CSV table of C-alpha atoms in Angstrom, one decimal:
chain,number,residue,atom,x,y,z
H,31,MET,CA,-47.8,23.3,-50.2
H,32,LEU,CA,-50.1,20.4,-50.9
H,33,PRO,CA,-52.7,19.6,-48.3
H,34,ILE,CA,-52.4,16.3,-46.4
H,35,ALA,CA,-55.0,13.8,-47.4
H,36,ALA,CA,-57.7,13.2,-44.9
H,37,SER,CA,-57.6,9.5,-45.5
H,38,SER,CA,-55.5,6.9,-47.3
H,39,SER,CA,-55.1,3.2,-47.3
H,40,ALA,CA,-51.4,3.8,-46.4
H,41,ALA,CA,-52.0,6.8,-44.2
H,42,SER,CA,-51.4,5.0,-40.9
H,43,PRO,CA,-49.9,1.6,-40.2
H,44,VAL,CA,-51.3,1.6,-36.6
H,45,LYS,CA,-54.0,-0.9,-36.0
H,46,GLU,CA,-56.8,-0.4,-33.5
H,47,ASP,CA,-55.0,-2.6,-30.9
H,48,GLY,CA,-51.9,-0.4,-31.1
H,49,ARG,CA,-49.9,-2.8,-33.2
H,50,LEU,CA,-47.8,-1.6,-36.2
H,51,GLU,CA,-47.5,-2.9,-39.7
H,52,ASN,CA,-44.6,-2.3,-42.1
H,53,GLU,CA,-45.0,-3.4,-45.7
H,54,GLY,CA,-47.7,-5.8,-44.7
H,55,ARG,CA,-45.7,-7.4,-41.9
H,56,LEU,CA,-46.6,-7.0,-38.3
H,57,LEU,CA,-44.1,-5.0,-36.3
H,58,THR,CA,-43.3,-5.9,-32.6
H,59,GLY,CA,-41.1,-4.0,-30.2
H,60,ASP,CA,-38.3,-6.5,-30.3
H,61,SER,CA,-37.9,-6.0,-34.1
H,62,PHE,CA,-36.1,-2.8,-33.3
H,63,VAL,CA,-33.5,-4.5,-31.1
H,64,ARG,CA,-30.1,-5.4,-32.6
H,65,GLN,CA,-30.0,-9.1,-33.6
H,66,HIS,CA,-27.0,-10.0,-31.4
H,67,ILE,CA,-28.7,-8.5,-28.4
H,68,ARG,CA,-31.8,-10.6,-29.1
H,69,ASP,CA,-29.6,-13.7,-29.2
H,70,LEU,CA,-27.9,-12.7,-25.9
H,71,SER,CA,-28.2,-15.0,-22.9
H,72,PRO,CA,-28.9,-12.9,-19.7
H,73,TYR,CA,-26.2,-12.7,-17.0
H,74,GLN,CA,-27.2,-14.7,-13.9
H,75,PRO,CA,-26.6,-12.5,-10.8
H,76,ILE,CA,-26.7,-13.5,-7.2
H,77,PHE,CA,-29.8,-12.6,-5.3
H,78,PRO,CA,-29.5,-9.8,-2.6
H,79,PHE,CA,-30.7,-10.3,1.1
H,80,GLU,CA,-34.2,-8.9,0.4
H,81,VAL,CA,-34.9,-11.4,-2.3
H,82,LEU,CA,-33.4,-14.3,-0.4
H,83,SER,CA,-35.3,-13.4,2.7
H,84,ALA,CA,-38.6,-13.5,0.8
H,85,ARG,CA,-37.7,-16.8,-0.9
H,86,LEU,CA,-36.4,-18.6,2.1
H,87,GLY,CA,-38.9,-17.2,4.6
H,88,ARG,CA,-36.0,-16.0,6.9
H,89,LYS,CA,-34.9,-12.7,8.2
H,90,PRO,CA,-31.8,-11.3,6.5
H,91,GLU,CA,-29.8,-11.7,9.8
H,92,GLU,CA,-30.8,-15.4,9.8
H,93,ILE,CA,-29.2,-16.0,6.4
H,94,VAL,CA,-25.5,-17.0,6.1
H,95,LYS,CA,-24.6,-15.5,2.7
H,96,LEU,CA,-21.5,-17.2,1.3
H,97,ASP,CA,-22.4,-17.1,-2.4
H,98,ALA,CA,-21.2,-13.8,-3.8
H,99,ASN,CA,-17.7,-13.1,-2.2
H,100,GLU,CA,-19.0,-10.1,-0.3
H,101,ASN,CA,-17.1,-8.8,2.7
H,102,PRO,CA,-19.2,-9.7,5.8
H,103,TYR,CA,-17.5,-7.2,8.1
H,104,GLY,CA,-18.9,-4.2,6.3
H,105,PRO,CA,-17.0,-0.9,5.6
H,106,PRO,CA,-15.1,1.2,8.1
H,107,PRO,CA,-17.3,3.3,10.5
H,108,GLU,CA,-16.1,6.4,8.7
H,109,VAL,CA,-18.2,5.4,5.7
H,110,PHE,CA,-21.5,5.5,7.6
H,111,GLU,CA,-20.6,8.8,9.1
H,112,ALA,CA,-19.6,10.3,5.8
H,113,LEU,CA,-22.8,9.0,4.1
H,114,GLY,CA,-24.9,10.5,6.9
H,115,ASN,CA,-23.2,13.9,6.5
H,116,MET,CA,-23.4,14.2,2.7
H,117,ARG,CA,-23.8,17.9,1.9
H,118,PHE,CA,-24.7,18.0,-1.8
H,119,PRO,CA,-26.6,14.8,-2.8
H,120,TYR,CA,-28.8,17.0,-5.0
H,121,ILE,CA,-25.9,18.2,-7.1
H,122,TYR,CA,-24.4,16.1,-10.0
H,123,PRO,CA,-21.2,14.3,-9.0
H,124,ASP,CA,-17.7,15.4,-10.2
H,125,PRO,CA,-17.4,13.8,-13.7
H,126,GLU,CA,-13.7,13.3,-13.1
H,127,SER,CA,-14.0,11.9,-9.5
H,128,ARG,CA,-11.0,14.2,-8.6
H,129,THR,CA,-11.2,13.6,-4.8
H,130,LEU,CA,-11.4,9.9,-5.2
H,131,ARG,CA,-8.7,9.6,-7.7
H,132,ALA,CA,-6.4,11.8,-5.6
H,133,ALA,CA,-7.0,9.4,-2.6
H,134,LEU,CA,-6.4,6.4,-4.8
H,135,SER,CA,-3.1,7.9,-6.0
H,136,ILE,CA,-2.0,8.1,-2.4
H,137,ASP,CA,-3.2,4.6,-1.7
H,138,SER,CA,-1.6,3.0,-4.7
H,139,GLY,CA,1.4,5.2,-5.3
H,140,LEU,CA,0.3,5.7,-8.9
H,141,GLU,CA,-0.3,9.2,-10.2
H,142,SER,CA,-4.0,10.1,-10.6
H,143,ASP,CA,-3.5,10.8,-14.3
H,144,TYR,CA,-3.3,7.0,-14.8
H,145,ILE,CA,-6.5,6.3,-12.8
H,146,LEU,CA,-10.1,6.2,-13.9
H,147,ALA,CA,-13.0,5.5,-11.6
H,148,GLY,CA,-16.2,3.6,-12.5
H,149,CYS,CA,-19.5,2.4,-11.3
H,150,GLY,CA,-17.9,-0.8,-10.2
H,151,ALA,CA,-15.1,-2.5,-12.2
H,152,ASP,CA,-17.9,-4.0,-14.3
H,153,GLU,CA,-18.6,-0.7,-15.9
H,154,LEU,CA,-14.9,-0.3,-16.8
H,155,ILE,CA,-14.9,-3.8,-18.5
H,156,ASP,CA,-17.7,-2.7,-20.7
H,157,LEU,CA,-16.2,0.7,-21.3
H,158,ILE,CA,-12.9,-0.9,-22.4
H,159,MET,CA,-14.7,-3.2,-24.9
H,160,ARG,CA,-16.7,-0.3,-26.3
H,161,CYS,CA,-13.5,1.7,-26.9
H,162,VAL,CA,-11.4,-1.1,-28.2
H,163,LEU,CA,-13.5,-3.6,-30.0
H,164,GLU,CA,-15.0,-3.3,-33.5
H,165,PRO,CA,-18.0,-5.6,-34.2
H,166,GLY,CA,-16.5,-9.0,-35.1
H,167,ASP,CA,-13.2,-8.4,-33.2
H,168,LYS,CA,-12.1,-11.2,-30.9
H,169,ILE,CA,-11.1,-11.5,-27.2
H,170,VAL,CA,-9.4,-14.3,-25.4
H,171,ASP,CA,-11.2,-15.7,-22.4
H,172,CYS,CA,-9.7,-18.4,-20.1
H,173,PRO,CA,-12.6,-20.2,-18.4
H,174,PRO,CA,-13.5,-21.0,-15.8
H,175,THR,CA,-13.2,-17.3,-14.9
H,176,PHE,CA,-15.4,-14.2,-14.3
H,177,THR,CA,-18.2,-14.6,-16.8
H,178,MET,CA,-18.7,-10.8,-17.3
H,179,TYR,CA,-15.9,-10.9,-19.9
H,180,GLU,CA,-17.8,-13.3,-22.1
H,181,PHE,CA,-21.1,-11.5,-21.4
H,182,ASP,CA,-19.8,-8.0,-22.3
H,183,ALA,CA,-18.1,-9.3,-25.4
H,184,ALA,CA,-21.4,-10.6,-26.6
H,185,VAL,CA,-23.1,-7.3,-25.8
H,186,ASN,CA,-20.4,-5.6,-27.9
H,187,ALA,CA,-20.8,-8.0,-30.8
H,188,ALA,CA,-17.3,-9.4,-30.3
H,189,GLY,CA,-16.2,-13.0,-30.7
H,190,VAL,CA,-14.8,-15.0,-27.8
H,191,ILE,CA,-11.9,-17.4,-28.2
H,192,LYS,CA,-11.9,-19.7,-25.2
H,193,VAL,CA,-8.6,-21.2,-23.9
H,194,PRO,CA,-9.7,-23.4,-21.0
H,195,ARG,CA,-7.5,-23.6,-17.9
H,196,LYS,CA,-5.6,-26.7,-16.9
H,197,PRO,CA,-7.0,-29.1,-14.4
H,198,ASP,CA,-5.3,-27.2,-11.6
H,199,PHE,CA,-6.9,-24.0,-13.0
H,200,SER,CA,-3.6,-22.5,-14.1
H,201,LEU,CA,-3.4,-20.8,-17.4
H,202,ASP,CA,-2.5,-22.8,-20.5
H,203,LEU,CA,0.2,-20.4,-21.6
H,204,LYS,CA,1.3,-22.4,-24.6
H,205,LYS,CA,-2.2,-22.5,-26.0
H,206,ILE,CA,-2.8,-18.8,-25.3
H,207,LEU,CA,0.3,-17.9,-27.2
H,208,GLU,CA,-0.7,-20.1,-30.1
H,209,VAL,CA,-4.2,-18.6,-30.2
H,210,ILE,CA,-2.8,-15.0,-30.2
H,211,GLU,CA,-0.6,-15.8,-33.1
H,212,GLN,CA,-3.2,-17.7,-35.2
H,213,GLU,CA,-6.4,-15.9,-34.3
H,214,LYS,CA,-5.1,-12.3,-33.9
H,215,PRO,CA,-7.4,-11.3,-31.1
H,216,LYS,CA,-7.7,-7.7,-29.9
H,217,CYS,CA,-7.4,-8.3,-26.2
H,218,ILE,CA,-7.2,-10.9,-23.4
H,219,PHE,CA,-8.9,-10.8,-20.0
H,220,LEU,CA,-7.0,-12.3,-17.1
H,221,THR,CA,-8.0,-12.4,-13.5
H,222,SER,CA,-5.5,-12.7,-10.6
H,223,PRO,CA,-6.6,-14.1,-8.2
H,224,ASN,CA,-8.9,-15.9,-10.5
H,225,ASN,CA,-12.6,-16.2,-9.8
H,226,PRO,CA,-13.8,-18.9,-9.0
H,227,ASP,CA,-10.7,-20.9,-7.9
H,228,GLY,CA,-8.4,-18.3,-6.3
H,229,SER,CA,-5.3,-19.1,-8.3
H,230,ILE,CA,-2.8,-16.3,-9.2
H,231,ILE,CA,-0.8,-15.5,-12.3
H,232,ASP,CA,3.0,-15.5,-11.8
H,233,ASP,CA,5.0,-12.6,-13.2
H,234,GLU,CA,6.8,-14.8,-15.8
H,235,THR,CA,3.5,-15.9,-17.3
H,236,LEU,CA,2.1,-12.4,-17.3
H,237,LEU,CA,5.3,-11.0,-18.9
H,238,ARG,CA,5.1,-13.6,-21.7
H,239,ILE,CA,1.6,-12.6,-22.5
H,240,LEU,CA,2.5,-8.9,-22.4
H,241,ASP,CA,5.2,-9.6,-24.9
H,242,THR,CA,2.5,-10.2,-27.6
H,243,PRO,CA,0.5,-7.7,-29.7
H,244,VAL,CA,-2.7,-7.9,-27.6
H,245,LEU,CA,-4.2,-5.6,-25.0
H,246,VAL,CA,-4.0,-7.3,-21.6
H,247,ILE,CA,-6.7,-6.5,-19.1
H,248,LEU,CA,-5.7,-7.7,-15.7
H,249,ASP,CA,-8.6,-7.9,-13.2
H,250,GLU,CA,-7.3,-7.6,-9.6
H,251,ALA,CA,-10.6,-7.5,-7.8
H,252,TYR,CA,-9.3,-9.9,-5.1
H,253,ILE,CA,-5.6,-8.9,-5.1
H,254,GLU,CA,-5.7,-7.7,-1.4
H,255,PHE,CA,-6.2,-11.3,-0.2
H,256,SER,CA,-3.4,-12.7,-2.2
H,257,GLY,CA,-0.2,-11.4,-0.6
H,258,VAL,CA,0.9,-10.4,-4.1
H,259,GLU,CA,1.6,-6.8,-5.0
H,260,SER,CA,-0.7,-5.1,-7.5
H,261,LYS,CA,0.5,-4.5,-11.0
H,262,MET,CA,-1.0,-1.0,-11.2
H,263,GLN,CA,2.5,0.5,-11.5
H,264,TRP,CA,3.2,-1.7,-14.5
H,265,VAL,CA,0.9,0.5,-16.8
H,266,LYS,CA,3.7,3.0,-16.9
H,267,ARG,CA,5.9,0.4,-18.4
H,268,PHE,CA,3.5,-1.5,-20.8
H,269,GLU,CA,1.4,0.2,-23.4
H,270,ASN,CA,-0.8,-2.9,-23.6
H,271,LEU,CA,-1.7,-3.3,-20.0
H,272,ILE,CA,-4.8,-2.2,-18.1
H,273,VAL,CA,-5.3,-3.2,-14.4
H,274,LEU,CA,-8.7,-3.2,-12.8
H,275,ARG,CA,-9.5,-2.9,-9.0
H,276,THR,CA,-12.6,-2.6,-6.9
H,277,PHE,CA,-13.9,-1.4,-3.5
H,278,SER,CA,-16.4,-4.2,-3.3
H,279,LYS,CA,-14.2,-6.8,-1.6
H,280,ARG,CA,-11.5,-4.9,0.2
H,281,ALA,CA,-13.7,-2.1,1.6
H,282,ALA,CA,-17.1,-3.9,1.6
H,283,LEU,CA,-18.8,-1.4,-0.7
H,284,ALA,CA,-20.3,-3.9,-3.2
H,285,GLY,CA,-23.7,-2.2,-2.8
H,286,LEU,CA,-22.4,1.2,-3.8
H,287,ARG,CA,-20.6,0.1,-6.9
H,288,VAL,CA,-17.1,1.7,-7.0
H,289,GLY,CA,-14.3,0.4,-9.1
H,290,TYR,CA,-11.2,1.9,-10.7
H,291,GLY,CA,-8.6,1.1,-13.3
H,292,ALA,CA,-5.0,2.0,-14.1
H,293,PHE,CA,-4.4,2.7,-17.7
H,294,PRO,CA,-1.5,3.8,-19.9
H,295,LEU,CA,-1.8,7.5,-20.7
H,296,SER,CA,-2.1,6.7,-24.4
H,297,ILE,CA,-5.3,4.7,-23.7
H,298,ILE,CA,-7.0,6.5,-20.8
H,299,LYS,CA,-7.6,9.7,-22.8
H,300,TYR,CA,-10.0,7.8,-25.0
H,301,MET,CA,-11.7,6.2,-22.0
H,302,TRP,CA,-12.4,9.7,-20.7
H,303,ARG,CA,-14.0,10.6,-24.0
H,304,ALA,CA,-16.3,7.6,-24.0
H,305,LYS,CA,-17.3,7.2,-20.4
H,306,GLN,CA,-20.7,8.4,-19.0
H,307,PRO,CA,-20.1,11.8,-17.5
H,308,TYR,CA,-21.5,11.2,-14.0
H,309,ASN,CA,-20.7,7.5,-13.7
H,310,VAL,CA,-19.6,7.5,-10.0
H,311,SER,CA,-22.3,8.8,-7.7
H,312,VAL,CA,-21.8,11.3,-4.9
H,313,ALA,CA,-22.6,8.6,-2.4
H,314,ALA,CA,-20.1,6.2,-3.9
H,315,GLU,CA,-17.3,8.7,-4.0
H,316,VAL,CA,-17.9,9.9,-0.5
H,317,ALA,CA,-18.0,6.3,0.8
H,318,ALA,CA,-14.8,5.2,-1.1
H,319,CYS,CA,-12.9,8.2,0.1
H,320,ALA,CA,-14.0,7.6,3.7
H,321,ALA,CA,-13.0,4.0,3.5
H,322,LEU,CA,-9.5,4.9,2.4
H,323,GLN,CA,-9.1,7.2,5.4
H,324,ASN,CA,-9.0,4.1,7.7
H,325,PRO,CA,-6.3,1.8,6.2
H,326,ASP,CA,-5.9,0.1,9.7
H,327,TYR,CA,-9.5,-1.1,9.6
H,328,LEU,CA,-9.1,-2.4,6.0
H,329,GLU,CA,-5.9,-4.2,6.9
H,330,LYS,CA,-7.5,-5.7,10.1
H,331,VAL,CA,-10.5,-7.0,8.1
H,332,LYS,CA,-8.2,-8.4,5.4
H,333,VAL,CA,-6.1,-10.3,7.9
H,334,ALA,CA,-9.3,-11.7,9.6
H,335,LEU,CA,-10.6,-13.0,6.2
H,336,VAL,CA,-7.3,-14.5,5.2
H,337,GLU,CA,-7.0,-16.3,8.6
H,338,GLU,CA,-10.6,-17.5,8.3
H,339,ARG,CA,-10.0,-18.7,4.7
H,340,ASP,CA,-7.1,-20.9,5.9
H,341,ARG,CA,-9.2,-22.3,8.7
H,342,LEU,CA,-12.2,-22.9,6.4
H,343,PHE,CA,-9.9,-24.7,3.9
H,344,ASN,CA,-8.7,-27.1,6.6
H,345,LEU,CA,-12.2,-27.8,7.7
H,346,LEU,CA,-13.5,-28.4,4.2
H,347,LYS,CA,-10.7,-30.9,3.6
H,348,GLN,CA,-12.3,-33.0,6.3
H,349,VAL,CA,-15.6,-33.3,4.5
H,350,PRO,CA,-15.5,-36.6,2.7
H,351,PHE,CA,-17.5,-35.4,-0.4
H,352,LEU,CA,-15.6,-32.1,-1.0
H,353,ARG,CA,-12.2,-31.5,-2.5
H,354,PRO,CA,-11.2,-27.8,-1.8
H,355,PHE,CA,-8.6,-26.0,-3.9
H,356,PRO,CA,-6.0,-23.7,-2.3
H,357,SER,CA,-7.1,-20.1,-2.7
H,358,HIS,CA,-5.4,-16.7,-2.7
H,359,SER,CA,-8.7,-14.9,-2.4
H,360,ASN,CA,-11.8,-14.6,-0.1
H,361,PHE,CA,-13.5,-17.8,-1.4
H,362,ILE,CA,-12.7,-21.5,-1.8
H,363,LEU,CA,-13.7,-23.6,-4.8
H,364,CYS,CA,-14.6,-27.2,-4.0
H,365,GLU,CA,-15.1,-30.2,-6.3
H,366,VAL,CA,-18.1,-32.2,-5.1
H,367,THR,CA,-17.2,-35.9,-5.1
H,368,SER,CA,-18.3,-39.3,-3.8
H,369,GLY,CA,-21.6,-39.3,-5.6
H,370,MET,CA,-22.9,-36.1,-4.1
H,371,ASP,CA,-24.6,-33.8,-6.5
H,372,ALA,CA,-23.3,-30.2,-6.4
H,373,LYS,CA,-26.7,-28.6,-7.2
H,374,GLU,CA,-28.5,-30.7,-4.6
H,375,LEU,CA,-25.9,-29.8,-2.0
H,376,LYS,CA,-26.4,-26.1,-2.7
H,377,GLU,CA,-30.2,-26.5,-2.4
H,378,TYR,CA,-29.8,-28.6,0.8
H,379,LEU,CA,-27.8,-25.9,2.5
H,380,ALA,CA,-30.1,-23.2,1.3
H,381,LYS,CA,-33.0,-24.8,3.2
H,382,ASP,CA,-31.0,-24.1,6.4
H,383,GLY,CA,-30.3,-20.5,5.3
H,384,VAL,CA,-26.7,-21.2,4.2
H,385,MET,CA,-26.1,-19.9,0.7
H,386,ILE,CA,-23.1,-21.1,-1.4
H,387,ARG,CA,-22.5,-20.8,-5.2
H,388,HIS,CA,-23.3,-23.5,-7.6
H,389,TYR,CA,-22.6,-23.2,-11.4
H,390,ASN,CA,-24.6,-24.2,-14.4
H,391,LYS,CA,-21.6,-23.9,-16.7
H,392,LYS,CA,-20.4,-27.2,-18.0
H,393,GLU,CA,-16.8,-26.9,-16.8
H,394,LEU,CA,-18.0,-26.2,-13.2
H,395,SER,CA,-21.1,-28.3,-13.0
H,396,GLY,CA,-19.6,-30.5,-10.3
H,397,TYR,CA,-18.2,-27.7,-8.2
H,398,VAL,CA,-19.4,-25.2,-5.6
H,399,ARG,CA,-17.7,-22.0,-4.4
H,400,VAL,CA,-17.8,-20.9,-0.7
H,401,SER,CA,-17.1,-17.3,0.2
H,402,VAL,CA,-15.1,-16.7,3.4
H,403,GLY,CA,-17.3,-15.2,6.1
H,404,LYS,CA,-16.9,-14.6,9.8
H,405,PRO,CA,-16.0,-17.5,12.1
H,406,GLU,CA,-19.7,-18.0,13.1
H,407,HIS,CA,-20.6,-18.3,9.4
H,408,THR,CA,-18.0,-21.0,9.0
H,409,GLU,CA,-19.5,-22.9,12.0
H,410,ALA,CA,-23.0,-22.6,10.5
H,411,LEU,CA,-21.8,-24.0,7.2
H,412,MET,CA,-19.8,-26.9,8.8
H,413,LYS,CA,-22.8,-27.8,11.0
H,414,CYS,CA,-24.9,-28.3,7.9
H,415,LEU,CA,-22.2,-30.2,6.0
H,416,ARG,CA,-21.6,-32.5,9.0
H,417,SER,CA,-25.2,-33.5,9.0
H,418,LEU,CA,-24.6,-35.2,5.7
H,419,TYR,CA,-21.9,-37.6,6.9
């Protein structure tokens, strides 16, 4: 064996300040990052109570948070009891979430073999793309809608074909079918009720899209508020349908991140192979199972939010500079009119501790979205709005 030279001009590319050189070029950490990730625009999340409290100089209980479609009633009391009595938080969770999937099977009427749980539905969106999309494959997106579809497509080096919704936010079915035929996308993401406007997709439209050679991912995050039956059972009929659900809205477990999906058996076996082994935490599974033990509470809260949504909609119609859109969800989208600026309106309300959602996206620059809260939250919002006219 030849001895290693003690010194050489090429022995070490490390400079005294810790920087690296490669073939005479300075290396920086970001040079190791994939180019499409370096070009990625970061997702813009909503701030939690702790951050808002610090920024606004208000206690969390003094903030009316109507900007992220969270359930203000909180989960059933059984959830807090179950979390307090967790026996094995120091043991890794069940990688198959068997107890949760069995409970979901009872809740949905769909056999557990078709159900996969995730760290929020967001994880499942990314998992689907990682399993389905080759770099350069295309998805169909129908904005304005949930922006995670476009974001995750970019993370997975996929192209996005945008088919904008009509002025009433309904799907442009004719254009969708044309794009599928001409562009040959791999999949399409649909949301019903749609975020941010709360519109639903009728069965006829969905069936027309399912009759094409694309994978249809139907996001039902807000289905409980719609009065429409979930399409989870449909995955037994259609090989090209995936249905996503969440505990964030219905059961008020947004902070614990629990979602689930219904998949055809021909697809779900590959999802099992690719998913992270311990993706649903012990706390998340315990909480979700406990929430499902009290369906009466879940139904009571849902009814309360739907009734408050209808009341809020009628009140917002009275505001001269807002045009609210009918919603089948737990939020209401409003066009800001009469010369009022949407961003300035959001900032004005924030000064009084009332948070609503404003969008930087071009197609929604003149709109705000208001989550449905408790009656007292509606009153606080309306008091601020009335001060402007």
